Amino acid sequence: MADYNIFIYGEAEISYLKKRDKRLAEVIDKVDPIERKVIPDLFAALINSIVGQQISTKAHKTIWEKMVTALGEITPHVIDSLSDEELQRFGITFKKAAYIKSAAQKVLSGEFEIEALRTMPDEDVCTKLVELDGIGVWTAEMLMLFSMQRRNIFSFGDLALLRGMRMVYHHRVINKQLFTRYKKRFSPYASVASLYFWAVAGGAIDGMKDYTSVSNKNNGNRRENKSGKKSR
């Protein structure tokens, strides 16, 4: 079975973030300590991340639980022993099945040294991961946060994170330049800030609203497409 741990943070990170940002401090005071599961095994976490691309959190959880129940350990050998069709029976798309098989084969052959990621800086981890088929920057960032427990992950590609930030700061739009300023403010503990913005986006605090949604409703514009696994 896939083993789980909890993303570890404590008073040092909380104290730092509260001093750096008044509004985030208010959020932290209103939200209970966040316990987020992480998958310490890098290969299992990689497969989990691919499974979760472009689907809802609920669908991701359902598919992953089916895989873990049926397969036990999610290892390169186990995945490589399955056909694409067998993987698809869990609810995985044809493309994702191909990506998953490719990752397993590259790890088994030594072409991709997954354990070497542990000692690399964040930027190098991201660069290396996106060499794999089907892995983009967002997936790489989620792997760094939810497997490697890297402390300073703040993903511009995560729609739920952006939504939580809009709700906290009352922005209608958060562009790359503004996002970068916030990340700099929260560094070196931006991963912990991410957890709280995801909580806000998920409705952890009553009465908070998404100012983009309000603006679009008032102006008759189309709402942002929030497909994908973005709610944390």
mmCIF file of C-alpha atoms in Angstrom:
data_model
loop_
_atom_site.group_PDB
_atom_site.id
_atom_site.type_symbol
_atom_site.label_atom_id
_atom_site.label_comp_id
_atom_site.label_asym_id
_atom_site.label_seq_id
_atom_site.Cartn_x
_atom_site.Cartn_y
_atom_site.Cartn_z
ATOM 1 C CA MET A 1 0.000 0.000 0.000
ATOM 2 C CA ALA A 2 1.102 3.573 -0.608
ATOM 3 C CA ASP A 3 2.419 5.144 2.577
ATOM 4 C CA TYR A 4 1.308 8.621 3.635
ATOM 5 C CA ASN A 5 2.794 11.250 5.901
ATOM 6 C CA ILE A 6 1.663 14.744 6.826
ATOM 7 C CA PHE A 7 3.222 17.921 5.442
ATOM 8 C CA ILE A 8 5.256 19.194 8.373
ATOM 9 C CA TYR A 9 5.255 22.818 9.431
ATOM 10 C CA GLY A 10 5.144 24.565 12.749
ATOM 11 C CA GLU A 11 5.409 27.751 14.754
ATOM 12 C CA ALA A 12 8.503 29.032 12.963
ATOM 13 C CA GLU A 13 6.759 29.065 9.581
ATOM 14 C CA ILE A 14 3.489 30.403 10.983
ATOM 15 C CA SER A 15 5.165 33.193 12.929
ATOM 16 C CA TYR A 16 7.190 34.242 9.894
ATOM 17 C CA LEU A 17 4.185 34.368 7.554
ATOM 18 C CA LYS A 18 2.019 36.248 10.041
ATOM 19 C CA LYS A 19 4.696 38.887 10.457
ATOM 20 C CA ARG A 20 5.098 39.222 6.701
ATOM 21 C CA ASP A 21 1.426 39.616 5.790
ATOM 22 C CA LYS A 22 -1.445 40.965 7.879
ATOM 23 C CA ARG A 23 -4.245 39.454 5.797
ATOM 24 C CA LEU A 24 -2.639 36.050 5.698
ATOM 25 C CA ALA A 25 -2.195 36.319 9.470
ATOM 26 C CA GLU A 26 -5.954 36.815 9.816
ATOM 27 C CA VAL A 27 -6.568 33.725 7.691
ATOM 28 C CA ILE A 28 -4.151 31.630 9.734
ATOM 29 C CA ASP A 29 -5.877 32.686 12.955
ATOM 30 C CA LYS A 30 -9.277 31.604 11.576
ATOM 31 C CA VAL A 31 -8.244 28.277 10.058
ATOM 32 C CA ASP A 32 -7.344 25.229 12.108
ATOM 33 C CA PRO A 33 -3.846 23.789 11.608
ATOM 34 C CA ILE A 34 -3.808 22.123 8.203
ATOM 35 C CA GLU A 35 -2.902 18.468 7.921
ATOM 36 C CA ARG A 36 -2.190 17.593 4.300
ATOM 37 C CA LYS A 37 -1.182 14.122 3.265
ATOM 38 C CA VAL A 38 2.080 13.687 1.416
ATOM 39 C CA ILE A 39 3.396 10.594 -0.353
ATOM 40 C CA PRO A 40 7.076 10.229 0.538
ATOM 41 C CA ASP A 41 7.773 7.625 -2.150
ATOM 42 C CA LEU A 42 8.762 9.687 -5.185
ATOM 43 C CA PHE A 43 7.617 7.251 -7.852
ATOM 44 C CA ALA A 44 4.217 6.665 -6.240
ATOM 45 C CA ALA A 45 3.838 10.427 -5.829
ATOM 46 C CA LEU A 46 4.754 10.971 -9.483
ATOM 47 C CA ILE A 47 2.093 8.527 -10.644
ATOM 48 C CA ASN A 48 -0.403 10.093 -8.249
ATOM 49 C CA SER A 49 0.345 13.513 -9.748
ATOM 50 C CA ILE A 50 -0.173 12.296 -13.311
ATOM 51 C CA VAL A 51 -3.447 10.619 -12.350
ATOM 52 C CA GLY A 52 -4.671 13.906 -10.859
ATOM 53 C CA GLN A 53 -4.042 16.079 -13.907
ATOM 54 C CA GLN A 54 -7.101 17.867 -15.314
ATOM 55 C CA ILE A 55 -9.683 16.082 -13.158
ATOM 56 C CA SER A 56 -11.566 16.964 -10.005
ATOM 57 C CA THR A 57 -10.201 16.219 -6.569
ATOM 58 C CA LYS A 58 -13.019 13.706 -6.012
ATOM 59 C CA ALA A 59 -12.305 11.827 -9.248
ATOM 60 C CA HIS A 60 -8.582 11.821 -8.490
ATOM 61 C CA LYS A 61 -9.171 10.335 -5.039
ATOM 62 C CA THR A 62 -11.485 7.652 -6.417
ATOM 63 C CA ILE A 63 -9.073 6.539 -9.147
ATOM 64 C CA TRP A 64 -6.077 6.554 -6.823
ATOM 65 C CA GLU A 65 -7.858 4.502 -4.174
ATOM 66 C CA LYS A 66 -8.834 1.945 -6.823
ATOM 67 C CA MET A 67 -5.220 1.681 -7.962
ATOM 68 C CA VAL A 68 -3.786 1.328 -4.476
ATOM 69 C CA THR A 69 -6.404 -1.236 -3.464
ATOM 70 C CA ALA A 70 -5.850 -3.336 -6.566
ATOM 71 C CA LEU A 71 -2.095 -3.010 -6.932
ATOM 72 C CA GLY A 72 -0.825 -2.534 -3.382
ATOM 73 C CA GLU A 73 2.543 -0.889 -3.868
ATOM 74 C CA ILE A 74 2.817 1.594 -6.729
ATOM 75 C CA THR A 75 6.292 0.756 -8.010
ATOM 76 C CA PRO A 76 7.958 0.953 -11.430
ATOM 77 C CA HIS A 77 7.888 -2.854 -11.697
ATOM 78 C CA VAL A 78 4.179 -3.052 -10.862
ATOM 79 C CA ILE A 79 3.235 -0.302 -13.318
ATOM 80 C CA ASP A 80 5.425 -1.720 -16.083
ATOM 81 C CA SER A 81 3.747 -5.108 -15.701
ATOM 82 C CA LEU A 82 0.368 -3.609 -16.632
ATOM 83 C CA SER A 83 -0.888 -2.925 -20.125
ATOM 84 C CA ASP A 84 -2.247 0.478 -21.099
ATOM 85 C CA GLU A 85 -5.702 -1.098 -21.228
ATOM 86 C CA GLU A 86 -5.375 -2.429 -17.673
ATOM 87 C CA LEU A 87 -4.413 1.032 -16.445
ATOM 88 C CA GLN A 88 -7.362 2.561 -18.274
ATOM 89 C CA ARG A 89 -9.745 0.291 -16.382
ATOM 90 C CA PHE A 90 -9.009 2.334 -13.254
ATOM 91 C CA GLY A 91 -10.507 5.359 -15.025
ATOM 92 C CA ILE A 92 -7.264 6.740 -16.429
ATOM 93 C CA THR A 93 -7.247 8.214 -19.926
ATOM 94 C CA PHE A 94 -5.285 6.615 -22.756
ATOM 95 C CA LYS A 95 -2.740 9.444 -22.724
ATOM 96 C CA LYS A 96 -2.215 9.264 -18.970
ATOM 97 C CA ALA A 97 -1.766 5.504 -19.149
ATOM 98 C CA ALA A 98 0.949 6.029 -21.750
ATOM 99 C CA TYR A 99 2.637 8.707 -19.603
ATOM 100 C CA ILE A 100 2.559 6.461 -16.544
ATOM 101 C CA LYS A 101 4.017 3.497 -18.432
ATOM 102 C CA SER A 102 6.716 5.690 -19.959
ATOM 103 C CA ALA A 103 7.724 7.027 -16.532
ATOM 104 C CA ALA A 104 7.965 3.511 -15.099
ATOM 105 C CA GLN A 105 10.089 2.293 -17.994
ATOM 106 C CA LYS A 106 12.462 5.256 -17.797
ATOM 107 C CA VAL A 107 12.953 4.738 -14.063
ATOM 108 C CA LEU A 108 13.537 1.005 -14.516
ATOM 109 C CA SER A 109 16.053 1.525 -17.309
ATOM 110 C CA GLY A 110 17.969 4.137 -15.328
ATOM 111 C CA GLU A 111 17.274 6.770 -17.966
ATOM 112 C CA PHE A 112 15.478 8.791 -15.280
ATOM 113 C CA GLU A 113 17.113 8.670 -11.837
ATOM 114 C CA ILE A 114 14.161 9.633 -9.706
ATOM 115 C CA GLU A 115 15.933 9.417 -6.335
ATOM 116 C CA ALA A 116 18.511 11.946 -7.544
ATOM 117 C CA LEU A 117 15.757 14.565 -7.375
ATOM 118 C CA ARG A 118 15.953 14.600 -3.583
ATOM 119 C CA THR A 119 19.283 16.430 -3.517
ATOM 120 C CA MET A 120 18.564 18.879 -6.344
ATOM 121 C CA PRO A 121 17.505 22.527 -5.907
ATOM 122 C CA ASP A 122 13.841 23.249 -6.691
ATOM 123 C CA GLU A 123 14.569 24.758 -10.098
ATOM 124 C CA ASP A 124 16.632 21.750 -11.167
ATOM 125 C CA VAL A 125 13.967 19.323 -9.930
ATOM 126 C CA CYS A 126 11.385 21.098 -12.066
ATOM 127 C CA THR A 127 13.658 21.144 -15.113
ATOM 128 C CA LYS A 128 14.372 17.437 -14.758
ATOM 129 C CA LEU A 129 10.765 16.376 -14.194
ATOM 130 C CA VAL A 130 9.388 18.199 -17.227
ATOM 131 C CA GLU A 131 11.652 16.031 -19.386
ATOM 132 C CA LEU A 132 9.211 13.184 -18.697
ATOM 133 C CA ASP A 133 6.253 12.712 -21.032
ATOM 134 C CA GLY A 134 3.114 14.335 -19.658
ATOM 135 C CA ILE A 135 4.846 16.286 -16.894
ATOM 136 C CA GLY A 136 4.533 20.053 -16.866
ATOM 137 C CA VAL A 137 5.600 22.701 -14.404
ATOM 138 C CA TRP A 138 2.439 22.435 -12.271
ATOM 139 C CA THR A 139 2.798 18.670 -11.856
ATOM 140 C CA ALA A 140 6.470 19.077 -10.972
ATOM 141 C CA GLU A 141 5.625 21.718 -8.374
ATOM 142 C CA MET A 142 2.928 19.546 -6.790
ATOM 143 C CA LEU A 143 5.388 16.659 -6.579
ATOM 144 C CA MET A 144 7.921 18.886 -4.837
ATOM 145 C CA LEU A 145 5.315 19.994 -2.319
ATOM 146 C CA PHE A 146 3.295 16.829 -1.730
ATOM 147 C CA SER A 147 6.120 14.303 -1.806
ATOM 148 C CA MET A 148 9.423 16.066 -1.204
ATOM 149 C CA GLN A 149 7.931 18.609 1.234
ATOM 150 C CA ARG A 150 9.864 21.463 -0.329
ATOM 151 C CA ARG A 151 9.215 24.614 1.678
ATOM 152 C CA ASN A 152 8.972 27.306 -0.983
ATOM 153 C CA ILE A 153 6.524 26.063 -3.628
ATOM 154 C CA PHE A 154 4.005 28.617 -4.883
ATOM 155 C CA SER A 155 2.432 27.628 -8.199
ATOM 156 C CA PHE A 156 1.198 30.266 -10.631
ATOM 157 C CA GLY A 157 -0.360 27.421 -12.609
ATOM 158 C CA ASP A 158 -2.686 26.373 -9.780
ATOM 159 C CA LEU A 159 -6.135 27.905 -10.267
ATOM 160 C CA ALA A 160 -7.331 27.184 -6.734
ATOM 161 C CA LEU A 161 -4.282 28.909 -5.268
ATOM 162 C CA LEU A 162 -4.989 31.983 -7.398
ATOM 163 C CA ARG A 163 -8.634 31.856 -6.353
ATOM 164 C CA GLY A 164 -7.706 31.758 -2.678
ATOM 165 C CA MET A 165 -5.400 34.730 -3.139
ATOM 166 C CA ARG A 166 -8.119 36.723 -4.911
ATOM 167 C CA MET A 167 -10.472 35.955 -2.041
ATOM 168 C CA VAL A 168 -7.975 37.074 0.600
ATOM 169 C CA TYR A 169 -6.656 40.195 -1.137
ATOM 170 C CA HIS A 170 -9.786 41.167 -3.120
ATOM 171 C CA HIS A 171 -7.952 41.144 -6.438
ATOM 172 C CA ARG A 172 -9.953 40.614 -9.605
ATOM 173 C CA VAL A 173 -6.883 39.392 -11.465
ATOM 174 C CA ILE A 174 -3.507 38.158 -10.254
ATOM 175 C CA ASN A 175 -0.946 38.444 -13.017
ATOM 176 C CA LYS A 176 2.511 36.927 -13.030
ATOM 177 C CA GLN A 177 4.204 40.095 -11.785
ATOM 178 C CA LEU A 178 1.864 40.437 -8.797
ATOM 179 C CA PHE A 179 2.114 36.727 -8.064
ATOM 180 C CA THR A 180 5.900 36.926 -8.014
ATOM 181 C CA ARG A 181 5.758 39.760 -5.474
ATOM 182 C CA TYR A 182 3.604 37.662 -3.172
ATOM 183 C CA LYS A 183 5.890 34.658 -3.513
ATOM 184 C CA LYS A 184 8.855 36.827 -2.579
ATOM 185 C CA ARG A 185 6.936 38.038 0.479
ATOM 186 C CA PHE A 186 6.188 34.498 1.648
ATOM 187 C CA SER A 187 9.613 33.014 0.877
ATOM 188 C CA PRO A 188 11.157 30.803 2.165
ATOM 189 C CA TYR A 189 7.863 29.330 3.421
ATOM 190 C CA ALA A 190 5.593 29.829 0.420
ATOM 191 C CA SER A 191 4.489 26.175 0.552
ATOM 192 C CA VAL A 192 2.804 26.801 3.900
ATOM 193 C CA ALA A 193 1.136 29.926 2.527
ATOM 194 C CA SER A 194 -0.138 27.770 -0.348
ATOM 195 C CA LEU A 195 -1.859 25.434 2.113
ATOM 196 C CA TYR A 196 -3.817 28.314 3.614
ATOM 197 C CA PHE A 197 -4.837 29.830 0.278
ATOM 198 C CA TRP A 198 -6.070 26.412 -0.835
ATOM 199 C CA ALA A 199 -8.064 26.169 2.386
ATOM 200 C CA VAL A 200 -9.668 29.548 1.697
ATOM 201 C CA ALA A 201 -10.477 28.523 -1.884
ATOM 202 C CA GLY A 202 -12.112 25.387 -0.504
ATOM 203 C CA GLY A 203 -14.460 27.372 1.747
ATOM 204 C CA ALA A 204 -12.631 27.178 5.078
ATOM 205 C CA ILE A 205 -13.769 30.695 6.039
ATOM 206 C CA ASP A 206 -17.435 31.641 5.696
ATOM 207 C CA GLY A 207 -18.331 34.811 3.833
ATOM 208 C CA MET A 208 -15.257 35.092 1.642
ATOM 209 C CA LYS A 209 -15.856 35.475 -2.091
ATOM 210 C CA ASP A 210 -13.912 35.272 -5.316
ATOM 211 C CA TYR A 211 -13.718 38.794 -6.709
ATOM 212 C CA THR A 212 -13.144 37.577 -10.251
ATOM 213 C CA SER A 213 -16.362 35.553 -10.094
ATOM 214 C CA VAL A 214 -18.280 38.536 -8.722
ATOM 215 C CA SER A 215 -16.853 40.809 -11.403
ATOM 216 C CA ASN A 216 -17.617 38.364 -14.213
ATOM 217 C CA LYS A 217 -21.165 37.827 -12.994
ATOM 218 C CA ASN A 218 -21.802 41.547 -12.874
ATOM 219 C CA ASN A 219 -20.307 42.122 -16.319
ATOM 220 C CA GLY A 220 -21.885 39.109 -17.981
ATOM 221 C CA ASN A 221 -18.508 37.600 -18.762
ATOM 222 C CA ARG A 222 -17.705 33.907 -18.800
ATOM 223 C CA ARG A 223 -16.335 32.526 -15.574
ATOM 224 C CA GLU A 224 -12.898 31.085 -15.295
ATOM 225 C CA ASN A 225 -12.741 27.411 -16.223
ATOM 226 C CA LYS A 226 -11.678 25.652 -13.046
ATOM 227 C CA SER A 227 -11.270 22.174 -14.481
ATOM 228 C CA GLY A 228 -8.337 20.233 -13.153
ATOM 229 C CA LYS A 229 -7.226 19.176 -9.731
ATOM 230 C CA LYS A 230 -6.762 22.516 -8.080
ATOM 231 C CA SER A 231 -8.663 22.349 -4.785
ATOM 232 C CA ARG A 232 -6.388 21.465 -1.911
#
